[in-house]
Short mmCIF file of C-alpha atoms in Angstrom, two decimals:
data_model
loop_
_atom_site.label_atom_id
_atom_site.label_comp_id
_atom_site.label_asym_id
_atom_site.label_seq_id
_atom_site.Cartn_x
_atom_site.Cartn_y
_atom_site.Cartn_z
CA CYS A 1 12.85 -8.70 -2.65
CA GLU A 2 13.24 -6.56 -5.76
CA ARG A 3 10.10 -7.94 -7.39
CA CYS A 4 7.93 -7.61 -4.32
CA GLN A 5 5.27 -4.91 -4.61
CA CYS A 6 3.56 -5.45 -1.27
CA HIS A 7 5.43 -2.51 0.24
CA GLY A 8 5.46 -0.38 -2.87
CA GLU A 9 2.59 1.32 -4.64
CA ASP A 10 0.09 -1.21 -3.27
CA LYS A 11 1.13 -0.50 0.30
CA ASN A 12 -2.36 0.33 1.59
CA THR A 13 -3.83 -2.86 0.13
CA ALA A 14 -1.05 -4.91 1.67
CA ILE A 15 -1.62 -3.36 5.11
CA LEU A 16 -5.33 -4.11 4.93
CA TYR A 17 -4.61 -7.67 3.81
CA THR A 18 -2.20 -8.11 6.73
CA LEU A 19 -4.75 -6.91 9.26
CA LEU A 20 -7.45 -9.20 7.87
CA SER A 21 -5.07 -12.13 7.69
CA GLN A 22 -4.13 -11.71 11.34
CA ASN A 23 -7.75 -12.26 12.26
CA LEU A 24 -8.08 -15.33 10.07
CA HIS A 25 -4.67 -16.91 10.69
CA PRO A 26 -2.96 -15.46 13.77
CA GLY A 27 0.81 -15.59 13.54
CA ARG A 28 0.86 -16.38 9.79
CA ALA A 29 0.11 -12.99 8.23
CA ARG A 30 3.73 -11.83 8.08
CA GLN A 31 4.65 -14.83 5.96
CA ARG A 32 2.12 -14.08 3.23
CA CYS A 33 2.92 -12.07 0.13
CA LEU A 34 0.41 -11.02 -2.49
CA CYS A 35 3.01 -10.72 -5.24
CA HIS A 36 3.02 -14.44 -6.00
CA GLN A 37 -0.58 -14.19 -7.19
CA ARG A 38 0.21 -11.12 -9.30
CA ARG A 39 3.02 -12.77 -11.22
CA THR A 40 2.40 -13.24 -14.91
CA VAL A 41 2.33 -16.75 -16.35
CA ARG A 42 2.25 -18.53 -19.70
CA LEU A 43 1.47 -22.03 -20.88
CA ARG A 44 4.10 -24.62 -20.05
CA THR A 45 3.51 -26.49 -23.33
CA PRO A 46 1.94 -23.93 -25.69
CA HIS A 47 2.42 -26.03 -28.84
CA VAL A 48 0.25 -28.78 -27.33
CA THR A 49 -2.29 -26.74 -25.38
CA CYS A 50 -2.88 -24.11 -28.09
CA GLN A 51 -3.57 -26.84 -30.63
CA ALA A 52 -6.07 -28.50 -28.30
CA ALA A 53 -7.68 -25.14 -27.56
CA SER A 54 -7.91 -24.32 -31.27
CA ASP A 55 -9.65 -27.65 -31.92
CA VAL A 56 -12.15 -26.87 -29.17
CA LEU A 57 -12.79 -23.40 -30.61
CA VAL A 58 -13.49 -24.88 -34.04
CA LYS A 59 -15.98 -27.32 -32.50
CA THR A 60 -17.56 -24.45 -30.55
CA ILE A 61 -18.18 -22.39 -33.68
CA SER A 62 -19.37 -25.51 -35.53
CA PHE A 63 -21.93 -26.09 -32.78
CA MET A 64 -23.37 -22.65 -33.42
CA LYS A 65 -23.28 -23.03 -37.21
CA ASN A 66 -25.13 -26.35 -37.09
CA LEU A 67 -28.10 -25.02 -35.09
CA PRO A 68 -30.97 -24.19 -37.48
CA SER A 69 -32.61 -21.99 -34.83
CA PHE A 70 -29.45 -19.89 -34.69
CA HIS A 71 -29.54 -19.23 -38.44
CA LEU A 72 -33.15 -18.02 -38.18
CA LEU A 73 -32.00 -15.09 -36.06
CA PRO A 74 -31.13 -11.71 -37.57
CA LYS A 75 -27.45 -11.46 -38.36
CA GLU A 76 -27.09 -8.63 -35.85
CA ASP A 77 -28.36 -10.95 -33.12
CA GLN A 78 -26.07 -13.74 -34.26
CA LEU A 79 -23.07 -11.45 -33.89
CA LEU A 80 -24.17 -10.26 -30.45
CA LEU A 81 -24.63 -13.85 -29.25
CA LEU A 82 -21.26 -14.83 -30.70
CA ASP A 83 -19.45 -11.97 -28.99
CA SER A 84 -21.13 -12.54 -25.64
CA CYS A 85 -21.24 -16.33 -25.47
CA TRP A 86 -18.13 -17.68 -27.17
CA VAL A 87 -16.06 -17.74 -23.97
CA PRO A 88 -18.46 -19.79 -21.78
CA LEU A 89 -19.18 -22.09 -24.73
CA PHE A 90 -15.46 -22.54 -25.33
CA LEU A 91 -14.88 -23.31 -21.65
CA LEU A 92 -17.65 -25.91 -21.73
CA GLY A 93 -15.82 -27.41 -24.69
CA LEU A 94 -12.56 -27.50 -22.74
CA VAL A 95 -14.29 -29.39 -19.96
CA GLN A 96 -16.05 -31.80 -22.30
CA GLU A 97 -12.86 -32.55 -24.22
CA MET A 98 -10.92 -32.94 -20.94
CA VAL A 99 -8.29 -30.38 -21.97
CA THR A 100 -5.86 -29.83 -19.11
CA PHE A 101 -2.95 -27.40 -19.01
CA GLU A 102 -0.16 -26.17 -16.80
CA VAL A 103 1.40 -22.73 -16.60
CA MET A 104 4.83 -21.46 -15.72
CA GLU A 105 6.06 -18.07 -14.67
CA ALA A 106 6.61 -15.72 -17.58
CA PRO A 107 10.09 -14.18 -17.70
CA ALA A 108 10.19 -10.55 -16.66
CA PRO A 109 11.43 -8.07 -19.27
CA SER A 110 15.08 -7.13 -18.87
CA MET A 111 16.11 -3.75 -17.56
CA LEU A 112 17.47 -2.83 -21.00
CA LYS A 113 14.13 -3.67 -22.60
CA LYS A 114 12.29 -1.54 -20.07
CA ILE A 115 14.58 1.40 -20.82
CA LEU A 116 14.12 1.02 -24.57
CA LEU A 117 10.33 0.62 -24.33
CA SER A 118 10.05 3.67 -22.10
CA GLY A 119 10.97 5.78 -25.11
CA GLN A 120 8.14 4.47 -27.30
CA SER A 121 6.03 6.99 -29.12
CA LYS A 122 2.36 7.18 -28.25
CA GLY A 123 1.36 5.72 -31.57
CA GLN A 124 3.13 2.43 -31.05
CA GLU A 125 1.37 -0.71 -29.84
CA PRO A 126 1.75 -1.42 -26.12
CA GLU A 127 3.54 -4.53 -24.98
CA ARG A 128 1.34 -7.64 -24.86
CA THR A 129 -0.23 -8.44 -21.55
CA GLN A 130 0.29 -11.78 -19.83
CA PRO A 131 -2.27 -13.61 -17.66
CA THR A 132 -1.68 -13.50 -13.93
CA LEU A 133 -1.34 -16.58 -11.77
CA ALA A 134 -4.43 -15.60 -9.77
CA ALA A 135 -6.57 -15.31 -12.92
CA VAL A 136 -5.41 -18.68 -14.24
CA GLN A 137 -6.04 -20.36 -10.90
CA ARG A 138 -9.57 -18.93 -10.87
CA LEU A 139 -10.10 -20.36 -14.37
CA GLN A 140 -8.77 -23.78 -13.37
CA CYS A 141 -11.04 -23.76 -10.32
CA CYS A 142 -14.08 -23.24 -12.56
CA LEU A 143 -13.00 -26.07 -14.85
CA ASN A 144 -12.36 -28.42 -11.92
CA THR A 145 -15.83 -27.70 -10.54
CA PHE A 146 -17.36 -28.65 -13.87
CA TRP A 147 -15.35 -31.86 -14.10
CA SER A 148 -16.74 -32.86 -10.71
CA LEU A 149 -20.28 -32.71 -12.20
CA ASP A 150 -19.41 -35.49 -14.69
CA LEU A 151 -21.91 -34.36 -17.32
CA SER A 152 -23.06 -36.62 -20.14
CA PRO A 153 -22.81 -35.57 -23.82
CA LYS A 154 -26.54 -34.78 -23.94
CA GLU A 155 -26.26 -32.67 -20.81
CA TYR A 156 -23.47 -30.69 -22.46
CA ALA A 157 -25.52 -30.21 -25.63
CA TYR A 158 -28.59 -28.83 -23.86
CA LEU A 159 -26.45 -26.74 -21.52
CA LYS A 160 -24.61 -25.18 -24.45
CA GLY A 161 -27.96 -24.27 -25.99
CA ALA A 162 -29.05 -22.62 -22.75
CA VAL A 163 -25.79 -20.65 -22.64
CA LEU A 164 -25.86 -19.59 -26.29
CA PHE A 165 -29.43 -18.33 -26.37
CA ASN A 166 -29.07 -15.63 -23.75
CA PRO A 167 -31.97 -13.13 -24.01
CA ASP A 168 -30.38 -10.70 -21.54
CA ILE A 169 -27.77 -9.38 -23.99
CA PRO A 170 -28.46 -5.69 -24.70
CA GLY A 171 -29.39 -4.78 -28.27
CA LEU A 172 -31.04 -8.04 -29.34
CA ARG A 173 -33.83 -7.66 -31.88
CA ALA A 174 -35.38 -11.11 -31.34
CA SER A 175 -34.95 -11.31 -27.57
CA LEU A 176 -38.37 -12.95 -27.01
CA TYR A 177 -37.61 -15.70 -29.52
CA ILE A 178 -34.15 -16.19 -28.02
CA GLU A 179 -35.69 -16.42 -24.56
CA SER A 180 -38.03 -19.16 -25.77
CA LEU A 181 -35.06 -21.06 -27.19
CA GLN A 182 -33.24 -20.80 -23.86
CA GLN A 183 -36.29 -22.02 -21.96
CA GLU A 184 -36.63 -24.92 -24.38
CA ALA A 185 -32.99 -25.93 -23.83
CA GLN A 186 -33.31 -25.65 -20.05
CA ARG A 187 -36.53 -27.67 -20.07
CA ALA A 188 -34.89 -30.40 -22.16
CA LEU A 189 -31.95 -30.48 -19.75
CA GLN A 190 -34.23 -30.74 -16.73
CA GLU A 191 -36.27 -33.54 -18.31
CA LEU A 192 -33.06 -35.39 -19.12
CA LEU A 193 -31.80 -35.14 -15.55
CA GLN A 194 -34.91 -36.55 -13.86
CA PRO A 195 -34.46 -40.20 -14.94
CA LEU A 196 -30.63 -40.03 -14.91
CA HIS A 197 -30.35 -38.60 -11.38
CA PRO A 198 -33.65 -39.31 -9.57
CA ASP A 199 -32.03 -38.93 -6.15
CA ASP A 200 -30.41 -35.57 -6.94
CA GLN A 201 -33.27 -33.10 -7.24
CA GLY A 202 -30.94 -30.13 -6.96
CA ARG A 203 -28.63 -31.14 -9.82
CA PHE A 204 -30.38 -28.91 -12.39
CA SER A 205 -30.05 -25.79 -10.24
CA HIS A 206 -26.49 -26.69 -9.31
CA ILE A 207 -25.48 -27.07 -12.97
CA LEU A 208 -26.94 -23.67 -13.85
CA LEU A 209 -25.21 -22.10 -10.86
CA VAL A 210 -21.82 -23.53 -11.81
CA THR A 211 -22.38 -22.48 -15.42
CA SER A 212 -22.94 -18.88 -14.31
CA THR A 213 -19.37 -18.78 -12.98
CA LEU A 214 -18.04 -19.19 -16.52
CA LYS A 215 -19.39 -15.75 -17.40
CA SER A 216 -16.98 -14.21 -14.90
CA ILE A 217 -13.97 -15.35 -16.95
CA PRO A 218 -12.88 -12.38 -19.12
CA PRO A 219 -12.37 -12.95 -22.86
CA ALA A 220 -8.97 -11.23 -22.62
CA LEU A 221 -7.70 -13.96 -20.31
CA ILE A 222 -8.81 -16.75 -22.67
CA THR A 223 -7.38 -14.93 -25.68
CA ASP A 224 -4.02 -14.13 -24.09
CA LEU A 225 -3.60 -17.57 -22.57
CA PHE A 226 -4.75 -19.91 -25.36
CA PHE A 227 -4.77 -17.97 -28.64
CA ARG A 228 -2.35 -15.05 -28.51
CA PRO A 229 0.66 -17.38 -29.04
CA VAL A 230 -1.01 -18.50 -32.30
CA ILE A 231 -2.80 -15.43 -33.69
CA GLY A 232 -0.33 -12.79 -32.53
CA ASP A 233 -1.85 -9.30 -32.60
CA ALA A 234 -4.87 -10.33 -34.69
CA ASP A 235 -8.33 -9.43 -33.38
CA ILE A 236 -9.95 -12.58 -31.97
CA ALA A 237 -13.44 -11.11 -32.51
CA GLU A 238 -12.81 -10.70 -36.24
CA LEU A 239 -11.45 -14.23 -36.49
CA LEU A 240 -14.55 -15.63 -34.79
CA VAL A 241 -16.81 -13.85 -37.27
CA GLU A 242 -14.79 -15.23 -40.18
CA MET A 243 -15.06 -18.73 -38.72
CA LEU A 244 -18.80 -18.41 -38.25
CA TYR A 245 -19.54 -17.28 -41.78
CA GLU A 246 -16.84 -19.06 -43.77
CA ALA A 247 -18.03 -21.37 -46.53
CA PRO A 248 -17.99 -25.13 -45.77
CA GLY A 249 -14.74 -26.80 -46.74
#
């Protein structure tokens, strides 16, 4: 297979994978190929999904703007929280708004294009990256896990507060105040869960554990998958700052 890389530059990895697979699934290892997971993908219906994602992003920034405790923070801290927390907050919004999406394999660049691009000067912008199938499947797994929790609107609100006010971000000036805000949000969430789920004492810990998986999703994946088709080469971080501090209306 011309596109297969399992016996190319990743040969050592493929050999190790084969040996491990033989122990897990005897007789099936030779049929497995890692290349399928490495293939790049794109949204199947970008005009629909990107619009839904943009709506969720607007609501995510609005959530931050409408929190009085957030505005009491130094601007430097606001920017640090925005940069660090917008992805998990956005993903919580995707789950809450029940935004689903499908991907399809991205077409590989033609041989002529590869030849032409190989002569680019060093000052030119590199070709845009595309998400891999493995990365998207990991993202969808996180979203599916959250959907299985079936959170209420109040649970989402308190959970978003606990995610936003993260005192562990390096460089924060008001980390103690931010820590108190996080503890307040977590306490409110725990108090809400007790009467709603009296027979599920571990629900609070389980929710926090599942929420921690959202932090493993890289911002580049979210940007390339949901927003790059809309914003092109624009810097998503600069756009987020403009959204946060734009005048109402």
